Tab-separated table of C-alpha atoms in Angstrom:
chain	number	residue	atom	x	y	z
A	1	MET	CA	14.072	-17.885	0.003
A	2	ASP	CA	14.778	-19.075	3.514
A	3	SER	CA	14.181	-15.587	4.590
A	4	CYS	CA	10.668	-15.664	3.242
A	5	GLN	CA	9.620	-18.739	5.004
A	6	PRO	CA	7.120	-18.410	8.124
A	7	LYS	CA	7.947	-20.539	11.158
A	8	GLY	CA	7.843	-24.129	10.375
A	9	ASN	CA	9.016	-25.660	7.409
A	10	THR	CA	6.248	-26.840	4.924
A	11	LYS	CA	6.105	-28.643	1.521
A	12	GLU	CA	2.775	-27.564	0.612
A	13	TRP	CA	1.943	-26.431	-2.878
A	14	ILE	CA	-0.809	-25.310	-4.888
A	15	GLN	CA	-2.014	-26.479	-8.495
A	16	THR	CA	-1.820	-23.651	-11.030
A	17	TYR	CA	-4.492	-22.753	-13.547
A	18	GLU	CA	-2.084	-24.687	-16.376
A	19	GLY	CA	-1.940	-27.942	-14.122
A	20	ARG	CA	1.184	-27.471	-12.671
A	21	LYS	CA	2.403	-28.094	-8.922
A	22	LEU	CA	4.004	-24.810	-7.297
A	23	ASP	CA	5.611	-24.658	-4.075
A	24	LEU	CA	5.291	-20.987	-2.947
A	25	LEU	CA	8.005	-21.225	-0.676
A	26	ASP	CA	10.328	-22.741	-3.550
A	27	LEU	CA	9.875	-20.730	-6.435
A	28	ASP	CA	12.280	-22.460	-8.553
A	29	SER	CA	9.332	-24.588	-9.560
A	30	LEU	CA	7.387	-21.627	-11.186
A	31	ILE	CA	6.866	-21.400	-14.862
A	32	ILE	CA	5.394	-17.859	-15.354
A	33	THR	CA	2.924	-17.672	-18.628
A	34	ILE	CA	0.967	-14.595	-19.553
A	35	GLU	CA	-1.924	-17.179	-20.167
A	36	GLU	CA	-2.030	-18.179	-16.583
A	37	ILE	CA	-1.428	-14.488	-15.182
A	38	ALA	CA	-4.204	-13.120	-17.443
A	39	HIS	CA	-6.525	-16.079	-16.331
A	40	VAL	CA	-6.153	-15.693	-12.729
A	41	LEU	CA	-6.194	-12.005	-12.522
A	42	SER	CA	-9.196	-11.730	-14.579
A	43	MET	CA	-10.878	-14.120	-12.108
A	44	LYS	CA	-9.886	-11.975	-8.899
A	45	CYS	CA	-12.259	-8.805	-7.812
A	46	ARG	CA	-10.575	-5.785	-6.881
A	47	PHE	CA	-11.034	-4.590	-3.127
A	48	ASN	CA	-11.125	-8.222	-2.171
A	49	GLY	CA	-14.817	-8.182	-3.560
A	50	HIS	CA	-16.194	-5.335	-1.220
A	51	CYS	CA	-17.131	-3.215	-4.399
A	52	GLN	CA	-20.601	-2.898	-5.771
A	53	SER	CA	-19.788	-4.451	-9.029
A	54	PHE	CA	-17.662	-7.152	-10.011
A	55	TYR	CA	-14.070	-5.285	-11.505
A	56	SER	CA	-11.224	-7.515	-12.011
A	57	ILE	CA	-7.480	-7.041	-11.098
A	58	ALA	CA	-6.947	-7.981	-14.756
A	59	GLU	CA	-8.954	-4.689	-15.899
A	60	HIS	CA	-7.285	-2.605	-13.402
A	61	SER	CA	-3.980	-3.571	-14.704
A	62	ILE	CA	-4.896	-2.872	-18.301
A	63	HIS	CA	-6.067	0.585	-17.130
A	64	ILE	CA	-2.652	1.351	-15.445
A	65	SER	CA	-0.679	0.230	-18.501
A	66	ASP	CA	-2.748	2.432	-20.651
A	67	LEU	CA	-2.159	5.440	-18.443
A	68	CYS	CA	1.669	4.947	-18.243
A	69	PRO	CA	4.225	6.582	-20.279
A	70	ASN	CA	5.979	4.383	-22.896
A	71	ASN	CA	8.857	3.482	-20.959
A	72	CYS	CA	7.008	1.651	-18.158
A	73	ARG	CA	3.562	0.023	-19.794
A	74	GLU	CA	4.827	-3.449	-19.217
A	75	TRP	CA	5.325	-2.869	-15.615
A	76	GLY	CA	1.781	-1.130	-15.621
A	77	LEU	CA	0.199	-4.301	-16.816
A	78	LEU	CA	2.334	-6.780	-14.707
A	79	HIS	CA	2.381	-4.701	-11.571
A	80	ASP	CA	-0.054	-7.050	-9.852
A	81	ALA	CA	1.139	-10.267	-11.388
A	82	SER	CA	2.245	-11.736	-8.145
A	83	GLU	CA	-1.570	-12.179	-7.270
A	84	ALA	CA	-1.854	-14.722	-10.055
A	85	TYR	CA	0.197	-17.159	-7.383
A	86	LEU	CA	-0.463	-15.466	-4.111
A	87	PRO	CA	-3.586	-13.620	-2.267
A	88	ASP	CA	-4.047	-10.071	-2.667
A	89	LEU	CA	-3.273	-9.218	0.929
A	90	GLN	CA	-4.745	-5.751	1.867
A	91	THR	CA	-2.511	-3.077	2.503
A	92	PRO	CA	-3.212	-2.552	6.393
A	93	LEU	CA	-2.296	-6.105	6.857
A	94	LYS	CA	1.069	-5.900	4.773
A	95	ARG	CA	2.349	-3.109	6.940
A	96	LEU	CA	2.271	-5.483	10.194
A	97	PRO	CA	5.494	-7.074	11.199
A	98	GLU	CA	3.470	-10.364	11.334
A	99	PHE	CA	3.419	-10.567	7.428
A	100	GLU	CA	6.799	-9.317	6.632
A	101	TRP	CA	7.630	-12.582	5.163
A	102	PHE	CA	4.575	-12.266	2.897
A	103	VAL	CA	5.764	-8.873	1.601
A	104	LYS	CA	9.309	-10.339	1.203
A	105	LEU	CA	7.908	-13.646	-0.859
A	106	GLU	CA	5.834	-11.194	-3.011
A	107	LYS	CA	9.019	-9.000	-3.779
A	108	GLU	CA	10.894	-12.260	-4.792
A	109	LEU	CA	7.853	-13.251	-6.991
A	110	LEU	CA	7.728	-9.898	-8.626
A	111	LEU	CA	11.471	-10.159	-9.198
A	112	ARG	CA	11.147	-13.683	-10.973
A	113	ILE	CA	8.321	-11.976	-13.169
A	114	ALA	CA	10.494	-9.223	-13.972
A	115	LYS	CA	13.378	-11.374	-15.128
A	116	HIS	CA	11.022	-13.519	-17.130
A	117	PHE	CA	9.971	-10.726	-19.086
A	118	TYR	CA	13.094	-8.772	-19.259
A	119	LEU	CA	11.689	-5.918	-17.294
A	120	PRO	CA	13.635	-3.306	-14.943
A	121	PRO	CA	13.988	-5.407	-11.365
A	122	THR	CA	11.749	-2.859	-9.462
A	123	ILE	CA	8.150	-1.434	-10.475
A	124	PRO	CA	8.793	2.248	-11.626
A	125	GLY	CA	7.748	5.130	-9.336
A	126	ARG	CA	5.306	6.375	-12.074
A	127	VAL	CA	3.543	3.194	-12.200
A	128	LYS	CA	3.047	3.096	-8.253
A	129	GLU	CA	1.754	6.740	-8.513
A	130	LEU	CA	-0.724	5.833	-11.085
A	131	ASP	CA	-1.861	2.627	-9.265
A	132	THR	CA	-2.629	5.097	-6.178
A	133	TYR	CA	-4.449	7.334	-8.540
A	134	MET	CA	-6.701	4.594	-9.937
A	135	LEU	CA	-7.357	3.021	-6.386
A	136	HIS	CA	-9.186	6.769	-5.735
A	137	VAL	CA	-10.923	6.729	-9.120
A	138	GLU	CA	-12.110	3.109	-8.709
A	139	LYS	CA	-13.025	3.606	-5.089
A	140	ASN	CA	-15.266	6.584	-5.995
A	141	GLN	CA	-16.885	4.623	-8.944
A	142	LEU	CA	-17.346	1.077	-7.267
A	143	MET	CA	-17.459	1.579	-3.585
A	144	LYS	CA	-20.545	2.638	-1.602
A	145	PRO	CA	-19.909	5.732	0.656
A	146	MET	CA	-18.643	5.157	4.040
A	147	GLN	CA	-21.505	5.070	6.788
A	148	ASP	CA	-19.664	7.622	8.990
A	149	PRO	CA	-18.477	10.399	6.683
A	150	ARG	CA	-15.511	10.855	8.978
A	151	ASP	CA	-14.066	7.550	7.908
A	152	GLU	CA	-14.336	8.442	4.226
A	153	TRP	CA	-11.121	7.805	2.153
A	154	GLY	CA	-9.954	8.584	-1.358
A	155	SER	CA	-12.543	11.358	-2.004
A	156	SER	CA	-10.272	13.749	-2.981
A	157	VAL	CA	-9.226	12.161	-6.111
A	158	MET	CA	-6.018	13.558	-7.627
A	159	HIS	CA	-5.995	16.446	-9.838
A	160	PRO	CA	-6.813	15.735	-13.475
A	161	SER	CA	-3.481	16.781	-14.627
A	162	PHE	CA	-1.908	14.023	-12.631
A	163	VAL	CA	-2.214	11.964	-15.587
A	164	GLU	CA	-1.186	12.393	-19.034
A	165	LYS	CA	-4.653	11.019	-20.571
A	166	PRO	CA	-7.757	10.473	-18.893
A	167	ILE	CA	-9.005	6.500	-19.054
A	168	ALA	CA	-10.666	6.633	-22.527
A	169	LYS	CA	-13.468	4.442	-21.876
A	170	GLY	CA	-13.749	4.608	-18.011
A	171	LEU	CA	-14.228	1.536	-16.030
A	172	GLN	CA	-15.848	-1.169	-18.322
A	173	LEU	CA	-16.612	-3.848	-15.596
A	174	LEU	CA	-15.636	-6.361	-17.952
A	175	THR	CA	-16.540	-9.998	-17.468
A	176	PRO	CA	-13.729	-12.657	-16.474
A	177	HIS	CA	-13.539	-13.540	-20.020
A	178	GLN	CA	-13.527	-10.227	-21.643
A	179	ALA	CA	-11.026	-8.941	-18.984
A	180	LYS	CA	-8.282	-12.212	-19.806
A	181	ARG	CA	-8.939	-11.404	-23.636
A	182	LYS	CA	-8.134	-7.894	-23.352
A	183	PHE	CA	-5.019	-8.531	-21.001
A	184	LYS	CA	-3.650	-10.815	-23.544
A	185	ALA	CA	-4.080	-8.642	-26.289
A	186	ARG	CA	-2.342	-6.046	-24.408
A	187	ALA	CA	0.266	-8.154	-23.534
A	188	LYS	CA	0.964	-9.237	-27.037
A	189	GLU	CA	0.857	-5.288	-27.922
A	190	LEU	CA	3.667	-4.683	-25.536
A	191	SER	CA	5.731	-8.156	-26.679
A	192	LEU	CA	5.214	-9.697	-23.422
A	193	SER	CA	3.354	-12.758	-24.682
């Protein structure tokens, strides 16, 4: 875990939703539960809150899981599970060398989540593709147009044939309570709880 530590060795920790102490630089103390993941992801908004309506990471994850083929639905639901314990660092920042330690920490956390739920050690490529697809769908439905059209992104949504089945009910903009309940129900369907 030393490779994930930023400069300076701290013994700082956070309190988790279920009342446990977690040292993010010593993941041996981590106790993973669907209850905690569902709660935290249902309280966090996509796009770091810059969308027009509240839309949780939990609802996003449910949609990814629904779109996934049978062999990767579990990873579809849990692909953002590290965000139950870490902030959702935006992609442009993750690409900077200064945040390499954070990316390593996130990968280590996802590996522990995978082991806990008996999943393959890496997120399948299809899940990543569907995550990108949903990013564009969500952007088009939740974000205002760019003030300067030359800066527009995500306007060319992938061809509908990219997904085997469209999102049945579209984005529902669930409340945190609804999203948590649906996330937990989906986890139970997938034998993750």
